[in-house]
């Protein structure tokens, strides 16, 4: 099944990524093309980065997972080939999250898992990109509102009552939901796998303490830090960011020792203007979050600094970080660009959303997904997804039409 595609130009790689790809090809023995693997011989060693059943590529193999909250229909758009794959319908899906490979369609019954078949492995000095078959995996018995977080070995699902269930993520990679085990204790917000451990908040909704568990579920560290009225989390290269009433906590590990560092706003912030829903490009240390109705918070984790950028009325926001613009989808239906350092408005698209003033709010509100070279905006009413070149004055590079209303969207392959 192919979507209707309006194309201004092909997807281009930024110079930095081209250089990274060249280094990968010369400094890493894995294949850098999307062709078949060479036949194995008794004397050949397993190539560095080899993943059984997957093909390695030289660039991001980005795919968009899409869901129609009204009908339950779901699709996966391959952004490299432009083809659309139909996946099993998920009745009652009211939200969609991802860990970079798997999509989790959230319903009252649990979370339906779809393997997006695209992911990356970051080795620090180089990155591997992979593509494999798209497939439905099964259901995790986590109720509506469950927070699901993963790393390469474990998936943690925390329900609204604070109970956390752990799943073997390698079983998901093999196409099945494996046996589950329960993490002892009651937790506030999501339990986040990080640094071969589990980072959690214990206590209550008013004041919680950071607790670190090993993979067996035993508490191994309790950094001396509390988080008042915790909401929101994100994983960065620098550590786990936890949203708190006075700003954020950065939980990080070095040589197996966990510490928590406070990053305060530096000013009094009303409750309704707190950063509570972080979004960022995978691998970036720059986070965004709405700051009330007409502003966006930008948290530079590297510099431990908050910036509040005044905008128009906000529907969604994101940024690629590292000198890229702040991208804000506003209630006029257009995507706007802002210089983070100065707050200056730098660019604007034509309206992208049909009936922008009636755009949904909550879990099925439009989102802005960002990767290394493009941003994506979903238009539920117009049944389209727009690809934006944010390095070229927010030029609309491609638009994709669908036979479903893509109210839910998440990008994999990053």
Coordinates of C-alpha atoms in Angstrom, one line a residue:
X1 CA 0.0 0.0 0.0
X2 CA 1.5 3.4 -1.0
X3 CA 0.5 6.7 0.4
X4 CA -0.2 9.8 -1.7
X5 CA 3.1 11.6 -1.7
X6 CA 3.7 15.2 -2.6
X7 CA 7.4 15.6 -3.0
X8 CA 9.5 18.8 -3.2
X9 CA 12.8 17.0 -2.9
X10 CA 14.4 13.8 -1.7
X11 CA 15.5 13.4 1.9
X12 CA 19.0 14.7 2.2
X13 CA 21.6 13.9 4.8
X14 CA 23.3 16.7 6.7
X15 CA 27.0 17.2 6.2
X16 CA 27.8 15.9 9.7
X17 CA 25.9 12.7 9.1
X18 CA 27.6 12.1 5.8
X19 CA 31.0 12.5 7.5
X20 CA 29.8 10.1 10.3
X21 CA 28.7 7.6 7.7
X22 CA 32.1 7.8 6.0
X23 CA 33.9 7.2 9.3
X24 CA 31.5 4.3 10.0
X25 CA 32.3 2.7 6.7
X26 CA 36.1 2.9 7.2
X27 CA 36.3 2.4 11.0
X28 CA 33.7 -0.2 11.6
X29 CA 33.6 -3.7 10.0
X30 CA 29.8 -4.0 9.8
X31 CA 28.1 -3.7 6.4
X32 CA 27.2 -0.1 5.3
X33 CA 24.6 -1.0 2.7
X34 CA 21.1 -2.4 2.6
X35 CA 21.9 -5.4 0.5
X36 CA 22.1 -9.1 1.6
X37 CA 24.7 -10.3 4.0
X38 CA 27.5 -12.3 2.5
X39 CA 27.4 -16.0 2.9
X40 CA 29.0 -17.2 6.1
X41 CA 32.0 -19.5 5.9
X42 CA 33.7 -21.6 8.6
X43 CA 36.6 -19.2 8.7
X44 CA 34.7 -16.0 8.7
X45 CA 34.2 -14.1 12.0
X46 CA 30.9 -12.5 12.9
X47 CA 31.0 -8.9 11.6
X48 CA 31.1 -6.2 14.2
X49 CA 27.6 -4.9 14.8
X50 CA 25.9 -8.0 13.2
X51 CA 22.3 -8.5 14.3
X52 CA 20.7 -11.8 13.2
X53 CA 17.6 -11.2 11.0
X54 CA 18.4 -7.5 10.3
X55 CA 20.3 -5.6 7.7
X56 CA 22.7 -2.8 8.4
X57 CA 22.5 0.5 6.6
X58 CA 24.7 3.6 6.4
X59 CA 22.0 6.1 7.5
X60 CA 19.0 6.3 9.7
X61 CA 16.2 3.9 8.7
X62 CA 13.4 6.1 10.0
X63 CA 9.8 4.9 10.1
X64 CA 6.7 6.5 11.4
X65 CA 4.2 4.4 13.4
X66 CA 0.7 5.8 12.9
X67 CA -2.7 5.1 14.6
X68 CA -6.3 6.2 14.0
X69 CA -7.9 6.6 17.5
X70 CA -11.4 6.6 15.9
X71 CA -11.2 3.3 14.0
X72 CA -8.1 1.6 15.7
X73 CA -6.4 1.2 12.3
X74 CA -2.6 1.4 12.3
X75 CA 0.1 1.9 9.7
X76 CA 3.9 2.1 9.5
X77 CA 5.4 4.5 7.0
X78 CA 8.9 3.7 5.8
X79 CA 10.5 7.1 5.3
X80 CA 13.3 5.6 3.2
X81 CA 11.1 3.9 0.6
X82 CA 7.9 5.9 1.0
X83 CA 5.9 2.7 1.4
X84 CA 3.1 2.2 3.9
X85 CA 2.7 -1.1 5.8
X86 CA -0.6 -2.1 7.3
X87 CA -0.5 -3.5 10.8
X88 CA -3.1 -5.0 13.1
X89 CA -5.9 -2.7 14.2
X90 CA -5.8 -1.6 17.9
X91 CA -9.3 -0.9 19.1
X92 CA -9.5 1.8 21.7
X93 CA -5.9 3.1 21.3
X94 CA -5.7 6.4 23.0
X95 CA -2.0 7.0 23.0
X96 CA 1.3 5.9 21.4
X97 CA 4.8 5.8 22.7
X98 CA 8.1 4.3 21.5
X99 CA 11.5 3.3 22.7
X100 CA 13.1 3.9 19.3
X101 CA 12.2 0.5 17.9
X102 CA 8.9 -0.7 19.4
X103 CA 5.7 1.2 19.4
X104 CA 3.3 0.9 22.3
X105 CA -0.4 1.6 21.5
X106 CA -2.0 2.3 24.9
X107 CA -5.6 1.1 25.6
X108 CA -7.7 0.4 28.6
X109 CA -6.7 -3.3 28.3
X110 CA -2.9 -2.8 28.1
X111 CA -0.4 -1.8 25.5
X112 CA -0.2 -3.4 22.0
X113 CA 3.4 -3.8 20.8
X114 CA 4.4 -3.2 17.2
X115 CA 8.0 -3.8 16.1
X116 CA 8.7 -0.9 13.8
X117 CA 11.6 -2.9 12.3
X118 CA 14.1 0.0 12.4
X119 CA 16.5 1.0 15.2
X120 CA 20.0 2.3 15.9
X121 CA 22.8 1.1 18.2
X122 CA 25.0 3.9 19.6
X123 CA 28.5 2.8 20.4
X124 CA 29.6 6.3 21.4
X125 CA 32.2 6.9 18.7
X126 CA 30.0 5.4 16.0
X127 CA 26.4 4.3 15.3
X128 CA 24.9 1.3 13.6
X129 CA 21.5 1.6 11.8
X130 CA 19.4 -1.5 11.2
X131 CA 16.2 -2.4 9.4
X132 CA 14.1 -5.6 9.7
X133 CA 10.6 -6.8 9.2
X134 CA 7.7 -4.9 10.6
X135 CA 5.5 -7.1 12.8
X136 CA 2.9 -7.2 15.5
X137 CA 4.4 -8.6 18.7
X138 CA 1.5 -8.9 21.2
X139 CA 0.0 -7.2 24.3
X140 CA 1.5 -6.0 27.5
X141 CA -1.2 -6.1 30.3
X142 CA -0.7 -2.5 31.4
X143 CA -3.7 -0.4 31.8
X144 CA -4.5 3.0 30.3
X145 CA -2.1 5.6 31.5
X146 CA 0.8 3.1 32.0
X147 CA 4.2 4.6 31.5
X148 CA 6.5 2.3 29.4
X149 CA 10.3 2.8 29.3
X150 CA 13.0 0.5 27.8
X151 CA 16.6 0.1 27.2
X152 CA 18.3 -2.7 25.1
X153 CA 17.5 -5.5 27.7
X154 CA 14.5 -4.6 29.7
X155 CA 11.1 -2.9 29.2
X156 CA 9.4 -1.5 32.4
X157 CA 5.7 -0.8 32.5
X158 CA 4.4 1.3 35.5
X159 CA 0.7 1.6 36.0
X160 CA -1.3 4.4 37.6
X161 CA -1.1 2.7 40.9
X162 CA 2.7 2.7 40.8
X163 CA 3.2 -1.0 40.3
X164 CA 5.9 -1.8 37.8
X165 CA 6.2 -4.9 35.6
X166 CA 9.5 -5.8 33.9
X167 CA 9.7 -7.6 30.6
X168 CA 12.7 -9.1 28.7
X169 CA 13.1 -6.8 25.7
X170 CA 15.1 -9.4 23.8
X171 CA 11.9 -11.5 23.7
X172 CA 10.2 -8.6 22.0
X173 CA 12.9 -8.6 19.5
X174 CA 12.2 -12.2 18.8
X175 CA 8.5 -11.4 18.2
X176 CA 6.9 -12.4 21.4
X177 CA 6.0 -11.1 24.9
X178 CA 8.1 -13.1 27.3
X179 CA 7.5 -13.8 31.0
X180 CA 7.1 -10.8 33.3
X181 CA 8.2 -10.1 36.8
X182 CA 7.1 -7.5 39.3
X183 CA 9.4 -4.9 40.7
X184 CA 8.8 -4.6 44.4
X185 CA 7.5 -1.3 45.8
X186 CA 5.2 1.5 44.7
X187 CA 6.7 4.1 42.4
X188 CA 5.8 7.7 41.4
X189 CA 5.8 8.1 37.6
X190 CA 7.8 5.9 35.2
X191 CA 10.5 3.5 36.2
X192 CA 13.4 4.2 33.8
X193 CA 16.0 1.6 32.7
X194 CA 19.3 3.4 32.6
X195 CA 23.0 2.3 32.9
X196 CA 22.1 -1.4 33.4
X197 CA 19.9 -0.3 36.4
X198 CA 16.4 1.0 37.0
X199 CA 15.9 4.6 38.1
X200 CA 12.7 5.2 40.1
X201 CA 11.0 7.7 42.4
X202 CA 9.5 6.3 45.6
X203 CA 7.3 8.1 48.0
X204 CA 4.2 10.1 47.1
X205 CA 2.9 12.6 44.5
X206 CA 4.0 15.5 46.8
X207 CA 7.6 14.4 47.5
X208 CA 9.5 11.5 46.2
X209 CA 13.1 10.2 46.6
X210 CA 15.3 8.8 43.9
X211 CA 16.0 5.1 44.2
X212 CA 18.2 3.0 42.0
X213 CA 17.6 -0.8 41.6
X214 CA 19.7 -3.4 39.9
X215 CA 18.2 -5.6 37.2
X216 CA 17.2 -8.2 39.8
X217 CA 15.0 -5.6 41.6
X218 CA 17.2 -5.0 44.6
X219 CA 17.8 -1.3 45.7
X220 CA 21.5 -0.5 45.3
X221 CA 21.6 3.2 45.6
X222 CA 19.6 6.1 47.0
X223 CA 21.2 9.4 45.9
X224 CA 20.4 12.1 48.4
X225 CA 17.8 13.9 46.4
X226 CA 14.1 14.5 46.5
X227 CA 11.7 15.6 43.8
X228 CA 8.6 17.6 44.7
X229 CA 5.5 17.0 42.7
X230 CA 7.3 14.9 40.1
X231 CA 6.0 14.8 36.5
X232 CA 7.9 13.9 33.3
X233 CA 11.1 12.2 32.4
X234 CA 13.6 11.8 29.6
X235 CA 16.8 9.8 28.9
X236 CA 19.8 11.7 27.5
X237 CA 23.4 11.0 27.0
X238 CA 24.1 12.8 30.3
X239 CA 21.6 10.8 32.4
X240 CA 17.9 10.6 33.3
X241 CA 16.1 13.9 33.6
X242 CA 13.2 14.0 36.1
X243 CA 10.8 16.9 36.1
X244 CA 10.2 18.4 39.6
X245 CA 8.3 21.5 40.9
X246 CA 11.5 23.6 41.1
X247 CA 13.0 22.4 37.8
X248 CA 14.7 19.0 37.2
X249 CA 16.9 16.4 38.7
X250 CA 19.6 14.8 36.5
X251 CA 20.4 11.3 37.7
X252 CA 23.6 10.0 36.2
X253 CA 26.1 7.2 36.8
X254 CA 29.9 7.1 36.6
X255 CA 31.9 4.0 37.3
X256 CA 28.7 2.4 38.8
X257 CA 28.2 5.3 41.2
X258 CA 24.8 7.1 40.9
X259 CA 24.4 10.8 41.7
X260 CA 21.5 13.3 41.4
X261 CA 22.1 16.9 40.4
X262 CA 19.4 19.6 40.7
X263 CA 18.8 21.9 37.7
X264 CA 16.5 24.7 39.1
X265 CA 14.5 27.0 36.9
X266 CA 16.1 29.9 38.7
X267 CA 12.8 31.7 39.1
X268 CA 9.3 31.1 40.5
X269 CA 7.3 29.1 38.0
X270 CA 3.5 28.7 38.4
X271 CA 2.3 25.1 38.5
X272 CA 0.6 25.4 35.1
X273 CA 3.8 26.6 33.5
X274 CA 6.0 23.8 34.7
X275 CA 7.9 21.5 32.3
X276 CA 6.1 18.2 32.6
X277 CA 6.1 16.6 29.2
X278 CA 9.6 16.4 27.6
X279 CA 10.4 15.8 24.0
X280 CA 13.7 15.8 22.2
X281 CA 15.7 14.2 19.4
X282 CA 17.0 10.8 20.3
X283 CA 20.7 11.2 21.3
X284 CA 20.3 14.9 22.0
X285 CA 20.9 16.6 25.3
X286 CA 18.4 19.4 24.6
X287 CA 14.9 18.9 25.9
X288 CA 11.7 20.9 25.2
X289 CA 8.4 21.1 27.1
X290 CA 5.4 23.5 26.9
X291 CA 5.6 26.3 29.5
X292 CA 2.0 27.1 29.8
X293 CA -0.1 28.2 26.8
X294 CA 2.3 30.7 25.0
X295 CA 5.8 29.6 25.7
X296 CA 8.2 26.6 25.6
X297 CA 10.9 25.6 28.0
X298 CA 14.2 24.4 26.6
X299 CA 16.5 22.5 28.9
X300 CA 20.2 22.3 27.9
X301 CA 21.3 19.3 30.0
X302 CA 25.0 19.8 29.0
X303 CA 25.0 23.4 30.3
X304 CA 22.5 22.7 33.1
X305 CA 20.4 25.7 31.9
X306 CA 16.8 26.4 31.3
X307 CA 15.6 28.9 28.6
X308 CA 12.0 30.1 28.3
X309 CA 11.1 31.0 24.8
X310 CA 7.9 33.1 24.2
X311 CA 5.8 31.8 21.3
X312 CA 2.3 31.8 20.0
X313 CA -0.3 29.4 21.5
X314 CA 1.4 26.0 21.6
X315 CA 0.1 22.6 20.4
X316 CA 3.5 20.8 20.3
X317 CA 7.2 21.5 20.4
X318 CA 10.5 19.8 19.7
X319 CA 14.1 20.5 18.6
X320 CA 17.0 18.7 17.2
X321 CA 19.3 20.5 19.6
X322 CA 22.9 21.5 18.8
X323 CA 22.2 24.9 17.3
X324 CA 19.0 23.8 15.5
X325 CA 15.8 25.9 15.9
X326 CA 13.1 25.4 18.4
X327 CA 10.1 24.0 16.4
X328 CA 6.7 24.9 17.7
X329 CA 3.4 23.8 16.2
X330 CA 0.9 26.5 17.1
X331 CA -2.9 26.9 17.0
X332 CA -2.8 28.6 13.7
X333 CA -1.9 25.2 12.2
X334 CA 1.6 26.3 11.1
X335 CA 5.0 25.1 12.3
X336 CA 7.1 28.0 13.6
X337 CA 10.9 28.2 14.1
X338 CA 12.6 30.1 17.0
X339 CA 16.2 30.9 17.8
X340 CA 16.7 29.4 21.2
X341 CA 19.4 31.7 22.3
X342 CA 17.6 35.0 21.4
X343 CA 14.0 33.9 21.3
X344 CA 13.7 35.4 17.8
X345 CA 11.0 34.1 15.5
X346 CA 12.9 32.9 12.4
X347 CA 10.6 30.9 10.1
X348 CA 7.0 29.8 9.6
X349 CA 5.3 27.3 7.3
X350 CA 1.9 27.7 5.7
X351 CA -0.9 26.1 7.9
X352 CA -0.4 22.4 8.0
X353 CA -3.4 21.3 10.0
X354 CA -6.9 21.2 8.6
X355 CA -9.2 22.8 11.2
X356 CA -6.3 23.8 13.4
X357 CA -8.4 25.5 15.9
X358 CA -10.1 22.2 16.6
X359 CA -6.9 20.1 17.0
X360 CA -7.2 17.4 19.6
X361 CA -5.5 17.8 22.9
X362 CA -4.1 15.1 25.2
X363 CA -2.6 11.8 24.1
X364 CA -3.8 12.1 20.5
X365 CA -2.9 15.7 20.0
X366 CA -0.6 16.4 17.0
X367 CA 3.1 16.0 17.7
X368 CA 6.4 17.1 16.2
X369 CA 8.9 14.3 15.7
X370 CA 12.5 15.2 15.0
X371 CA 15.5 13.2 13.7
X372 CA 18.9 14.2 12.4
X373 CA 17.7 16.0 9.2
X374 CA 13.9 16.3 9.2
X375 CA 10.8 17.0 11.4
X376 CA 7.4 15.4 11.0
X377 CA 4.0 16.8 11.8
X378 CA 0.8 14.7 11.7
X379 CA -2.6 16.2 10.6
X380 CA -5.4 14.0 11.8
X381 CA -8.2 15.8 10.1
X382 CA -6.4 16.2 6.8
X383 CA -5.1 12.6 6.9
X384 CA -1.6 13.7 6.2
X385 CA 1.9 13.7 7.6
X386 CA 4.3 16.5 6.6
X387 CA 8.1 16.2 6.4
X388 CA 9.9 19.4 7.2
X389 CA 13.5 20.4 6.4
X390 CA 14.2 22.4 9.5
X391 CA 17.6 23.4 8.2
X392 CA 16.1 25.1 5.2
X393 CA 13.6 27.7 6.6
X394 CA 11.1 25.0 7.5
X395 CA 10.6 23.9 3.9
X396 CA 8.0 21.3 3.3
X397 CA 10.1 18.5 1.7
X398 CA 7.3 15.9 1.4
X399 CA 3.7 15.3 2.4
X400 CA 2.1 11.9 2.7
X401 CA -1.6 11.2 2.4
X402 CA -3.3 8.2 4.2
X403 CA -6.5 6.2 4.2
X404 CA -6.6 6.6 8.0
X405 CA -6.7 9.7 10.3
X406 CA -3.2 9.6 11.8
X407 CA -4.0 11.1 15.2
X408 CA -1.2 9.1 16.8
X409 CA 2.4 9.2 15.6
X410 CA 5.8 8.1 16.8
X411 CA 9.1 7.8 15.0
X412 CA 11.4 4.7 15.2
X413 CA 14.8 4.0 13.8
X414 CA 16.6 6.7 15.9

